[in-house]
Coordinates of C-alpha atoms and ligand atoms in Angstrom, one line a residue:
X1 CA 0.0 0.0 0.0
X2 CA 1.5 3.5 -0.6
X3 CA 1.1 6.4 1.5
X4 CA 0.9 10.2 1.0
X5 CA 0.9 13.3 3.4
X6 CA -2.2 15.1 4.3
X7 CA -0.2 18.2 2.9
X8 CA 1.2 16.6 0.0
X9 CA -0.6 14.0 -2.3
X10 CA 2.1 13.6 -4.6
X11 CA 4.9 11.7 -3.3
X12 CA 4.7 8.1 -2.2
X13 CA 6.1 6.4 1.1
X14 CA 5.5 3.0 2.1
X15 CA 4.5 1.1 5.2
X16 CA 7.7 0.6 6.8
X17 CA 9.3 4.4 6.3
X18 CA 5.7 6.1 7.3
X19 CA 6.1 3.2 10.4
X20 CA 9.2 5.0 11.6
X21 CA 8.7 8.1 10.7
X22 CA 5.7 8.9 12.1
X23 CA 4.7 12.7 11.2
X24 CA 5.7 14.0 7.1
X25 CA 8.2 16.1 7.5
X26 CA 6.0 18.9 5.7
X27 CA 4.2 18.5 9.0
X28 CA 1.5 16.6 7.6
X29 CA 0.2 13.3 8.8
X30 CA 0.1 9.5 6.8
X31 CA -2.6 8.2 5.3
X32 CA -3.2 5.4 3.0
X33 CA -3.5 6.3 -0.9
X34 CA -6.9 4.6 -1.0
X35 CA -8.7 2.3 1.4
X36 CA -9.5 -1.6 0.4
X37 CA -13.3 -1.4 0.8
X38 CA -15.2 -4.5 2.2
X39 CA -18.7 -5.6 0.2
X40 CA -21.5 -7.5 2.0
X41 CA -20.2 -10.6 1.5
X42 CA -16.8 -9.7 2.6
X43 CA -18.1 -8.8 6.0
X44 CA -20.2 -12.2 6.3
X45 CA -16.5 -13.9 5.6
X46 CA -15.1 -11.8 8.1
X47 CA -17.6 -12.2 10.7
X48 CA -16.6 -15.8 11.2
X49 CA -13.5 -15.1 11.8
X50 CA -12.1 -14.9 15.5
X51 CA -10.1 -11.6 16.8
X52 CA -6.4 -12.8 16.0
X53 CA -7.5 -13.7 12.3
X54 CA -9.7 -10.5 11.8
X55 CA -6.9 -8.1 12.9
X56 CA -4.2 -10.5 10.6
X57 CA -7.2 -9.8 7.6
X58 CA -7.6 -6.0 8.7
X59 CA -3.9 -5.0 9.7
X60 CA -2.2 -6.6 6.2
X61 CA -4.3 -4.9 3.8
X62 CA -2.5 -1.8 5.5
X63 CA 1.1 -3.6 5.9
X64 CA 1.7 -5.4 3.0
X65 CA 4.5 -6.0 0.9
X66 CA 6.6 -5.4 3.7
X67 CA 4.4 -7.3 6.4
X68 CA 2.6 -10.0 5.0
X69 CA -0.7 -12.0 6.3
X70 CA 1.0 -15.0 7.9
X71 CA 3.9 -12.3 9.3
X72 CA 1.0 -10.2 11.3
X73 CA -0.8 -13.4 12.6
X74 CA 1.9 -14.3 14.1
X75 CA 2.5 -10.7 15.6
X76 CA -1.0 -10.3 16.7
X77 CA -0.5 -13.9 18.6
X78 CA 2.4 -12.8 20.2
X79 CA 1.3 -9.5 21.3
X80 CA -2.0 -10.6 23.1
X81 CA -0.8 -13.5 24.9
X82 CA -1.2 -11.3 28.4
X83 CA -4.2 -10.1 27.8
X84 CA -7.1 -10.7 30.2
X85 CA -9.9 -11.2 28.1
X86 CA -9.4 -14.3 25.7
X87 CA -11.1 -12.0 23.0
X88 CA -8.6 -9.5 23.8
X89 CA -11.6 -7.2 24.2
X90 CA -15.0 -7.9 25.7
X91 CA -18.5 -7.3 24.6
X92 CA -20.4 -6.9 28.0
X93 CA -23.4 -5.5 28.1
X94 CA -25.0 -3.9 31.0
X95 CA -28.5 -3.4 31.7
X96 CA -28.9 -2.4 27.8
X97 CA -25.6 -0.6 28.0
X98 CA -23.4 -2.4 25.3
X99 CA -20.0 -1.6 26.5
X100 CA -16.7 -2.1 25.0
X101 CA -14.0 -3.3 27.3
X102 CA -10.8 -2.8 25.7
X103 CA -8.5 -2.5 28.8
X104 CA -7.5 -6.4 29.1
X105 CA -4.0 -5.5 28.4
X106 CA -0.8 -5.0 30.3
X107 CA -1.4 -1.3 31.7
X108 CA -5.0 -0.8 31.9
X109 CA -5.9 1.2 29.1
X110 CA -6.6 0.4 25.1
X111 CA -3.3 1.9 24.1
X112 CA -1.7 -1.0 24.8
X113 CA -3.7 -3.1 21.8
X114 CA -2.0 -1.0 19.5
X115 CA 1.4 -0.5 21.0
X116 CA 2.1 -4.3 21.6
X117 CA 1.7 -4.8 18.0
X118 CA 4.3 -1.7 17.6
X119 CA 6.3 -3.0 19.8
X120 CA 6.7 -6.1 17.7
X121 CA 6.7 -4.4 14.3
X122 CA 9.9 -2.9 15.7
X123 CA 11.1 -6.2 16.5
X124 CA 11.1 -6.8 12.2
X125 CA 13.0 -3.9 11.0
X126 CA 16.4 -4.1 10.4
X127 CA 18.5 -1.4 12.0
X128 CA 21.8 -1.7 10.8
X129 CA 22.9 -1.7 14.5
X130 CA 21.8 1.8 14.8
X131 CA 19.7 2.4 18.0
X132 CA 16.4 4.3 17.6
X133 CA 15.5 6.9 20.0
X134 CA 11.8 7.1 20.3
X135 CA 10.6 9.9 21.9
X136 CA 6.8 10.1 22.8
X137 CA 4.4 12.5 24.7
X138 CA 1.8 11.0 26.5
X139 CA -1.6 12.4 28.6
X140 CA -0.8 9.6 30.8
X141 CA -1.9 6.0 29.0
X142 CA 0.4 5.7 25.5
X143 CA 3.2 6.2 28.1
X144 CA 3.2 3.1 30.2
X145 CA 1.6 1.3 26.9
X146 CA 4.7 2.1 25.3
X147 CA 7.0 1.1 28.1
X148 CA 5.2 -2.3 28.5
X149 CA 5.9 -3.0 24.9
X150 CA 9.4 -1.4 24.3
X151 CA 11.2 -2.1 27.4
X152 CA 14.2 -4.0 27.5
X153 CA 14.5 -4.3 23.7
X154 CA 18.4 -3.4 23.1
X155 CA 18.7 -1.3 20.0
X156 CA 15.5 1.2 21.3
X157 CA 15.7 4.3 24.0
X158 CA 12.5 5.6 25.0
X159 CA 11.7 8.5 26.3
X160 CA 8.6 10.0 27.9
X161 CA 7.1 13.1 28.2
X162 CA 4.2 13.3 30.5
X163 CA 2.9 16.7 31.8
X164 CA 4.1 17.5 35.6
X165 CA 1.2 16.8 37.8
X166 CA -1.3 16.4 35.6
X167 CA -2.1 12.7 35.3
X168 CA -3.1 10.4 38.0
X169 CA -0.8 8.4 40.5
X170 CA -1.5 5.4 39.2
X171 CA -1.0 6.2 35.3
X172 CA 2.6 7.8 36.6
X173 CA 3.7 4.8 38.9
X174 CA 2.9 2.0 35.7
X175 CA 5.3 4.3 34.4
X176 CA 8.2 5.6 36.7
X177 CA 8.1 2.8 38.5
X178 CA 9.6 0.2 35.5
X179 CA 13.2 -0.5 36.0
X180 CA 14.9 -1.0 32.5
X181 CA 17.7 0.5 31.5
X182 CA 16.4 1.8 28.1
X183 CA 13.2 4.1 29.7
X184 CA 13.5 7.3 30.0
X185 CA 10.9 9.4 32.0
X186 CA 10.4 13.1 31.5
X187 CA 7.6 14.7 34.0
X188 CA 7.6 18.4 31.6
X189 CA 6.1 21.5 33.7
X190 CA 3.2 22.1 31.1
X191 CA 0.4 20.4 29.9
X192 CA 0.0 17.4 27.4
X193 CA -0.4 20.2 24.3
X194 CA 3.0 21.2 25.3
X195 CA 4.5 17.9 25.2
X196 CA 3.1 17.4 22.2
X197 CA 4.1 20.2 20.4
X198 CA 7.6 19.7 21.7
X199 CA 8.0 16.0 20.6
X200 CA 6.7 17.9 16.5
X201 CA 9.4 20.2 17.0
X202 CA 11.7 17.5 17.7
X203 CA 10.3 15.7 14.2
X204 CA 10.3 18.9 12.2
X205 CA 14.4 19.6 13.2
X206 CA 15.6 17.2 10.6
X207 CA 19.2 17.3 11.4
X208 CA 18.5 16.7 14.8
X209 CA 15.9 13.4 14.1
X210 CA 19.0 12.1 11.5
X211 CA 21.2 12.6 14.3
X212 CA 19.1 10.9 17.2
X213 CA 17.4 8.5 14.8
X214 CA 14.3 9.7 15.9
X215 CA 11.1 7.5 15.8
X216 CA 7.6 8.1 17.5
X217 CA 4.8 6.0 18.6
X218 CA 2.1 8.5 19.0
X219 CA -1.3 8.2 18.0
X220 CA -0.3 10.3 15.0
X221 CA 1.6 7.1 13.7
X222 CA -0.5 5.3 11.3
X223 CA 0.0 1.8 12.8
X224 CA -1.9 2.9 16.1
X225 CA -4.7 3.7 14.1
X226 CA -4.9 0.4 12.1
X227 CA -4.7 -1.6 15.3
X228 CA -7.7 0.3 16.9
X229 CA -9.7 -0.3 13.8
X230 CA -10.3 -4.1 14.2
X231 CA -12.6 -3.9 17.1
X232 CA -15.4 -1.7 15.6
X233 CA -15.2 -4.4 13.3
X234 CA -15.4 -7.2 16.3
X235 CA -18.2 -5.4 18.0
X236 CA -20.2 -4.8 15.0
X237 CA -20.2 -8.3 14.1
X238 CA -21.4 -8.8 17.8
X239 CA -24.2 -6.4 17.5
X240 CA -25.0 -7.6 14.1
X241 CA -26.9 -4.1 12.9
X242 CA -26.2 -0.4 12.3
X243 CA -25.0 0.7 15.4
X244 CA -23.1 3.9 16.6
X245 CA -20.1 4.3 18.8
X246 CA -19.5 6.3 21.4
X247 CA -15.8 7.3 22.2
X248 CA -14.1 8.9 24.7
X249 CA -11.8 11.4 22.8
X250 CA -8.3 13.9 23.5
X251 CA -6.1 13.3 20.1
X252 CA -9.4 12.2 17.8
X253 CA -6.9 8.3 16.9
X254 CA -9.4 6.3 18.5
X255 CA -12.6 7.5 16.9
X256 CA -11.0 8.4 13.6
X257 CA -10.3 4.6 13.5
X258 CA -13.8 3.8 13.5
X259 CA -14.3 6.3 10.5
X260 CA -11.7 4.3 8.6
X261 CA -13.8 1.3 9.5
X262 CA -16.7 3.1 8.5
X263 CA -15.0 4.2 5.2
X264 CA -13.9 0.2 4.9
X265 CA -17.9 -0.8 4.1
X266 CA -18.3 -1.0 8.3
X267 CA -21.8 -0.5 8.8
X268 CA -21.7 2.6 11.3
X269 CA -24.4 5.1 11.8
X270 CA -22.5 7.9 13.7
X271 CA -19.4 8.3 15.6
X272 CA -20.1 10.1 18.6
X273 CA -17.2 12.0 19.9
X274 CA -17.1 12.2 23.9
X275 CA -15.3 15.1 24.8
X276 CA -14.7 16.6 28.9
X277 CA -14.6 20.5 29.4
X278 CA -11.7 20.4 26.8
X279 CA -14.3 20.6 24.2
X280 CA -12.5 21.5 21.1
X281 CA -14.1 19.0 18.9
X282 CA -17.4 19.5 20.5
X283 CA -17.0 22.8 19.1
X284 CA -15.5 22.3 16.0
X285 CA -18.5 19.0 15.1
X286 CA -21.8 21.6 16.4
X287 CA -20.2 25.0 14.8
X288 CA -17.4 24.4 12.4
X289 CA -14.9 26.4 14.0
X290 CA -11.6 24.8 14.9
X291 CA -10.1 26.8 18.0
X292 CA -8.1 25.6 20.5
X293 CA -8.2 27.3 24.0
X294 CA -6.1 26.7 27.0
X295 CA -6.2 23.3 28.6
X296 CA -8.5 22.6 31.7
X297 CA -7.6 19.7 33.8
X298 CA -10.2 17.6 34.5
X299 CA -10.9 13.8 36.3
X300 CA -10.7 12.3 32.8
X301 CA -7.2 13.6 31.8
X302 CA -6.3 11.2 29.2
X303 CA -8.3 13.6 27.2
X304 CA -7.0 17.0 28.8
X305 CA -6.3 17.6 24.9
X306 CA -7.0 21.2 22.8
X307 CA -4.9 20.2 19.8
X308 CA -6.0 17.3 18.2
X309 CA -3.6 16.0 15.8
X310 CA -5.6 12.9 14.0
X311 CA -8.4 15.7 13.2
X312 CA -5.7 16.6 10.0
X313 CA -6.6 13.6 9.0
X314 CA -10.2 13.9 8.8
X315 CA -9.9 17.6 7.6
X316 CA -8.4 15.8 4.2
X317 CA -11.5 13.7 3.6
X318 CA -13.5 17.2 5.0
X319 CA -12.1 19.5 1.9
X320 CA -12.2 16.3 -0.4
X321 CA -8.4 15.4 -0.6
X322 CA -7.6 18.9 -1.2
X323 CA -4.0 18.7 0.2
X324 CA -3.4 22.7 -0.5
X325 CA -6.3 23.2 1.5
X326 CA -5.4 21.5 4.3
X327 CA -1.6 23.5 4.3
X328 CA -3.6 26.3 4.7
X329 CA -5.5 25.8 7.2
X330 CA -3.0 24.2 9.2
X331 CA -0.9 27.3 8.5
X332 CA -3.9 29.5 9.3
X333 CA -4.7 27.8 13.0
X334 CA -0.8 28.1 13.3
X335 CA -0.6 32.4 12.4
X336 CA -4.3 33.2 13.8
X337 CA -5.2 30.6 16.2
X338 CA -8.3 29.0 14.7
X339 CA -9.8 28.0 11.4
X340 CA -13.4 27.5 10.7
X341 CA -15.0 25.0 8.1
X342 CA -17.4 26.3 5.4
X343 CA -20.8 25.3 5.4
X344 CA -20.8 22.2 3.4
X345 CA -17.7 21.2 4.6
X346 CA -19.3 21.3 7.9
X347 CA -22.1 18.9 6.3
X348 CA -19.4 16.6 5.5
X349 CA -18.4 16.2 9.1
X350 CA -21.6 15.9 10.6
X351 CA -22.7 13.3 8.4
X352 CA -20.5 10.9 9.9
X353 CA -20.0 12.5 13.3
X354 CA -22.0 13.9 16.3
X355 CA -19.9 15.3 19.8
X356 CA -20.9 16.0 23.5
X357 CA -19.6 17.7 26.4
X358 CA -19.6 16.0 29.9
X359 CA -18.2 17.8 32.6
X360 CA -16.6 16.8 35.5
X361 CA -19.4 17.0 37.9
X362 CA -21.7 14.8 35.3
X363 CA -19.0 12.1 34.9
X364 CA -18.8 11.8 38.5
X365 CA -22.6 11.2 38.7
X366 CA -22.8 8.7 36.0
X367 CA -20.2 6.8 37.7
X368 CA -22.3 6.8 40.6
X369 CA -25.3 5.6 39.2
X370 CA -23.8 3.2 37.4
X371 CA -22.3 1.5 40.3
X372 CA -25.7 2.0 42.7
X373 CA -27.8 0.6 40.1
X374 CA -25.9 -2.2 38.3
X375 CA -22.6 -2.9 40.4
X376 CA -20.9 -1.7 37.8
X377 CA -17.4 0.4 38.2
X378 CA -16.6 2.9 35.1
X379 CA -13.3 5.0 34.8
X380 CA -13.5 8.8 34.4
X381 CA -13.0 8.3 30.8
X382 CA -15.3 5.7 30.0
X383 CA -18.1 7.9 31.7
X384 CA -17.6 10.5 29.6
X385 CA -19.3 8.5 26.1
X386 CA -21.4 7.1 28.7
X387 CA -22.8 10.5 29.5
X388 CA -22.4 11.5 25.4
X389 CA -24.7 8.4 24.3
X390 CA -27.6 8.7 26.7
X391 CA -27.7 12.4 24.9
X392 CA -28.1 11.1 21.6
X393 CA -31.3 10.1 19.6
X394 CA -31.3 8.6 16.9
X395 CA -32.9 4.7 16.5
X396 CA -29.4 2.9 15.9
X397 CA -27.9 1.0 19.4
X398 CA -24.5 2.6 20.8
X399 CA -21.6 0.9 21.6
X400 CA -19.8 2.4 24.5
X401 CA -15.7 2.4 23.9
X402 CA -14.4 1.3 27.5
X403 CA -11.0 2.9 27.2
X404 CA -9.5 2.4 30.9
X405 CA -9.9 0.3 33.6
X406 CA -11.3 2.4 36.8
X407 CA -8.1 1.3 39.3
X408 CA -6.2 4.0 37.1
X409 CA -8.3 6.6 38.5
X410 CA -8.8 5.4 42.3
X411 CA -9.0 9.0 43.8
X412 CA -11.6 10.0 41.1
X413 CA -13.6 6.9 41.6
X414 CA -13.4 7.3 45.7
X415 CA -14.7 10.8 44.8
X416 CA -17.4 9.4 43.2
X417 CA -18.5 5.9 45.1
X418 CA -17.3 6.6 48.1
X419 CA -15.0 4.0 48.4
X420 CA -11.8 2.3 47.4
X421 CA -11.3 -0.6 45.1
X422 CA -8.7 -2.8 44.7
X423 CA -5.6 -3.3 42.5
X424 CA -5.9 -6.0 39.6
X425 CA -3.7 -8.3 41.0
X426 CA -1.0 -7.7 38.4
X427 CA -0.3 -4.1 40.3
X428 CA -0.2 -5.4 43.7
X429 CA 2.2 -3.5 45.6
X430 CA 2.3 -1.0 42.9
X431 CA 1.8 2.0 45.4
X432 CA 4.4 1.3 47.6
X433 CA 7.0 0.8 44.8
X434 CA 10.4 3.2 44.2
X435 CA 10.1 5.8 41.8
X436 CA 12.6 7.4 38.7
X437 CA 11.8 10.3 37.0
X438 CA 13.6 13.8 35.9
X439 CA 11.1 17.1 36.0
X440 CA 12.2 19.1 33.2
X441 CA 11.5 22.9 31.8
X442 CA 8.7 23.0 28.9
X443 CA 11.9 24.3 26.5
X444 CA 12.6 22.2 23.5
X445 CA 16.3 22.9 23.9
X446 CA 16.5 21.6 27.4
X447 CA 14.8 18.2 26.0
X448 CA 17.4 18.3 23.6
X449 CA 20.2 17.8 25.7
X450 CA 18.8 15.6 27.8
X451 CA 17.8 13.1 25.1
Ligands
PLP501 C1 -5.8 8.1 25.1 C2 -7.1 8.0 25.8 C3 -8.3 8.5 25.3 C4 -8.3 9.4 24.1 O1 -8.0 8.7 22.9 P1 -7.6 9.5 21.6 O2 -7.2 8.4 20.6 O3 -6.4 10.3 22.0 O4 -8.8 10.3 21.2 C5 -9.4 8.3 26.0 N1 -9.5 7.6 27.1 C6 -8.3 7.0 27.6 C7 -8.4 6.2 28.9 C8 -7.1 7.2 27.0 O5 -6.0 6.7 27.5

C-alpha cells in the first residue's frame, strides 16, 4: 500500500518508512492512498473469523508488501498472549448498556492493543545496529503502553514526556516505576499540548531526528490507528446491525479509527465523539470552528487535549483530498489561532460524526449511578461517552468504547463511590514501589540535551 501526506498527495512512502517516521516532515500526517473497501459478503467472511485472524485480515491490507498475512498473525498472537480477556476485548453489556472493554492489556488502558503490535513491528525492521530513540508525549496511557511494549528491547531508548502533575498516580507509577535500562521518564512543567508540540518540533528539526534517529509511537503514527480499527469491526459483528459508537476522545486516533472502519464498508451510523470540558471538537463538530483554547484539567485527563492531531486527517477527507487546502488551514490555525469549516464542509463532518460535552461533575454522577444501580465500576473516561450516548437520539444501538480500567483513576472513583477498590492483581504493591523520574523545563532545547 503506498502512503501520502495530508499536505502533499504527490509523493509516495510505504509502510515501513511512514512506520518510523511517524509525522511527514512537511508536517502533515500519513494516510493510506486509497482504502480496500469491504462488500456485503466480505463482512459475512469476516464475521466468522475470531479476533487474531480478523486483525491478521484487517492490519495486512495496510502492511503489506513489507508485512505479509501470515507475518501479522503471528505478531498479533504474540502480542496478546497477556491479555485478560481471551477476545482480547469484551463485549459486556449492562442493563442495555453495550459496552466495549478494551483494557484487558498490560497497563490498563486500550493503548496497549496497539502498542504491543508496535512493539513487535519494531522487532522486524532491520536497524543496521543503529539504536532508535523514540521519543513520545503522552496524557498519561500511551506512556506506560509504550513502556510495556518497548522495554528492555536493546537497539530502542525511550523517552517519555508526560505533563508534571497532571495525570493520575497510578498512570505515573505503571510508568516511573519500570526498572529497565532503556526508559526514559520526563515529567515536563506544562500540559500534554506542550508535550506534544515539543515532541513535533523535535520531528520537524531534521538534522536533529537524523542525528538521534528519531522514531515516534504516537497516535499520530498510522500503525496505532490500524490496530484500533479491528474492534469496531469485532463489536459490529457482535451487535450484528447499524449501530453507533460512542468514544471517549483527546487526540481524535481512537474515533478516527472507527471512520476508517466506517470508510472500509463497516456498517456505522455515527461516531459520537465524547469530549470533557476540553471541548475543542465539541466545538469544532456543532459549529465548524476549529479553535483551540487553554487546557483545563479535568478527572478524565487522558483527554486534557486542545490540539487534536488525527483531526488533519479527517480535515483531508472534510475538503475532499484537497492537500493545498489542508496546508492552509493548518498554517492559518498556526498564524491566527483557529480556522473554521465552510458550510458544506461542515455537512461533510456531521454526516458521519456527532460530539458531546460532559463535565466533571456529570461524569462523576454517572459513575455513581452506574455502580448504585448495576454494580458496575466505570473509569472517568469511560463515563464521559457514557454521558455522550444517553444524549443522543437517533434509532441505531450505541456501543460504549471502555477505554480504561477504573483502578487508574482510584481518587476519582473514591470521589465518586465513596470508596476504594482494589488493584488487579498484576499491580499489587504498585503503590508502595520506588520511583525514577527527571522534572524538566517546557523548552525544546532543554529536551534536547537531555535526550
Ligand atoms: C488516550 C485515551 C483517550 C483518548 O484517545 P484518543 O485516541 O487520543 O482520542 C481516552 N481515554 C483514555 C483512557 C485514554 O488513555
Amino acid at each position: 500500500m503506498n502512503y501520502i501526506s495530508t499536505r502533499d498527495k504527490k509523493t509516495y512512502f510505504d509502510f515501513k518508512s511512514i512506520f518510523l517516521r511517524g509525522l511527514a516532515s512537511d508536517g502533515g500526517l500519513f494516510l493510506p492512498e486509497k482504502l480496500r473497501k469491504y462488500s456485503k459478503d466480505d463482512l459475512q467472511r469476516l464475521s466468522k473469523l475470531n479476533y487474531f485472524d480478523l486483525a491478521s485480515e484487517i492490519i495486512s491490507n495496510f502492511s503489506e508488501p513489507f508485512l505479509k498475512k501470515d507475518k501479522i498473525k503471528s505478531i498479533i498472537e504474540k502480542a496478546y498472549v497477556n491479555f485478560d480477556s481471551k477476545d482480547v476485548v469484551k463485549l459486556n453489556k449492562i442493563n442495555g448498556v453495550n459496552l466495549l472493554e478494551l483494557y484487558h492489556g498490560p497497563t490498563l488502558a486500550f493503548k496497549d492493543i496497539a502498542m504491543q503490535v508496535i512493539g513487535l513491528i519494531f522487532d522486524e525492521i532491520d536497524l543496521n545496529k543503529k539504536k532508535i530513540n523514540i521519543v513520545v508525549a503522552t496524557s498519561g496511557d500511551t506512556g506506560s503502553a509504550a513502556i510495556a511494549a518497548l522495554k528492555e528491547k536493546k537497539d530502542i531508548n525511550l523517552f517519555i514526556l508526560h505533563p508534571y502533575k497532571k495525570i493520575s498516580d497510578i498512570q505515573r507509577k505503571i510508568m516511573t516505576t519500570c526498572v529497565s535500562s532503556n526508559i526514559f521518564n520526563i515529567a515536563v512543567k506544562g500540559n500534554f499540548d506542550d508535550c506534544q508540540k515539543i515532541v513535533k518540533q523535535m520531528f520537524n528539526d531534521e538534522k536533529f531526528r537524523e542525528k538521534i534517529n528519531m522514531s515516534g509511537v504516537n497516535s499520530i503514527n498510522w500503525a496505532r490507528i490500524v490496530c484500533q480499527i479491528v474492534y469496531y469491526f469485532y463489536a459490529y459483528f457482535k451487535m450484528q446491525s447499524k449501530i453507533n459508537f460512542a468514544v471517549p476522545t483527546g487526540n481524535f486516533g481512537d474515533v478516527y479509527a472507527g471512520f476508517v472502519a466506517k470508510k472500509m464498508g463497516l456498517p456505522i451510523n455515527k461516531l459520537i465523539v465524547a469530549t470533557n470540558n476540553n471541548d475543542i471538537l465539541f466545538r469544532v463538530i456543532n459549529s465548524g470552528e476549529y479553535k483551540p483554547l487553554k487546557v483545563k484539567p479535568s478527572l478524565s485527563p487522558s483527554m486534557d487535549i486542545q490540539v487534536a492531531s488525527n483531526f488533519e486527517r479527517l480535515l483531508f477527507h472534510i475538503f475532499k483530498e484537497d492537500d493545498k487546502k489542508v496546508k492552509i488551514s493548518m498554517q492559518k490555525l498556526s498564524d491566527e489561532g483557529f480556522f473554521k469549516l465552510e458550510k458544506d464542509e461542515l455537512n461533510i463532518l456531521q454526516n458521519d460524526f456527532e460530539a458531546e460535552r460532559v463535565d466533571d461533575s456529570e461524569t462523576l454522577r454517572i459513575i455513581k449511578d452506574f455502580f448504585v444501580n448495576y454494580g458496575f465500576i466505570l473509569d472517568p473516561h469511560t463515563a464521559t461517552a457514557v454521558g455522550a450516548s444517553y444524549k443522543i437520539k437517533n434509532e441505531s444501538k450505541t456501543v460504549i468504547l471502555g477505554t480504561a480500567h477504573p483502578f487508574k483513576f482510584l481518587d476519582t472513583i473514591k470521589l465518586a463511590i465513596g470508596k476504594k477498590i482494589e488493584p488487579p492483581k498484576k499491580f499489587l504493591g504498585l503503590t508502595e514501589k520506588a520511583e525514577k523520574f527527571e522534572i524538566l523545563d517546557n523548552n525544546l532545547l532543554e529536551l534536547k540535551k537531555f535526550i
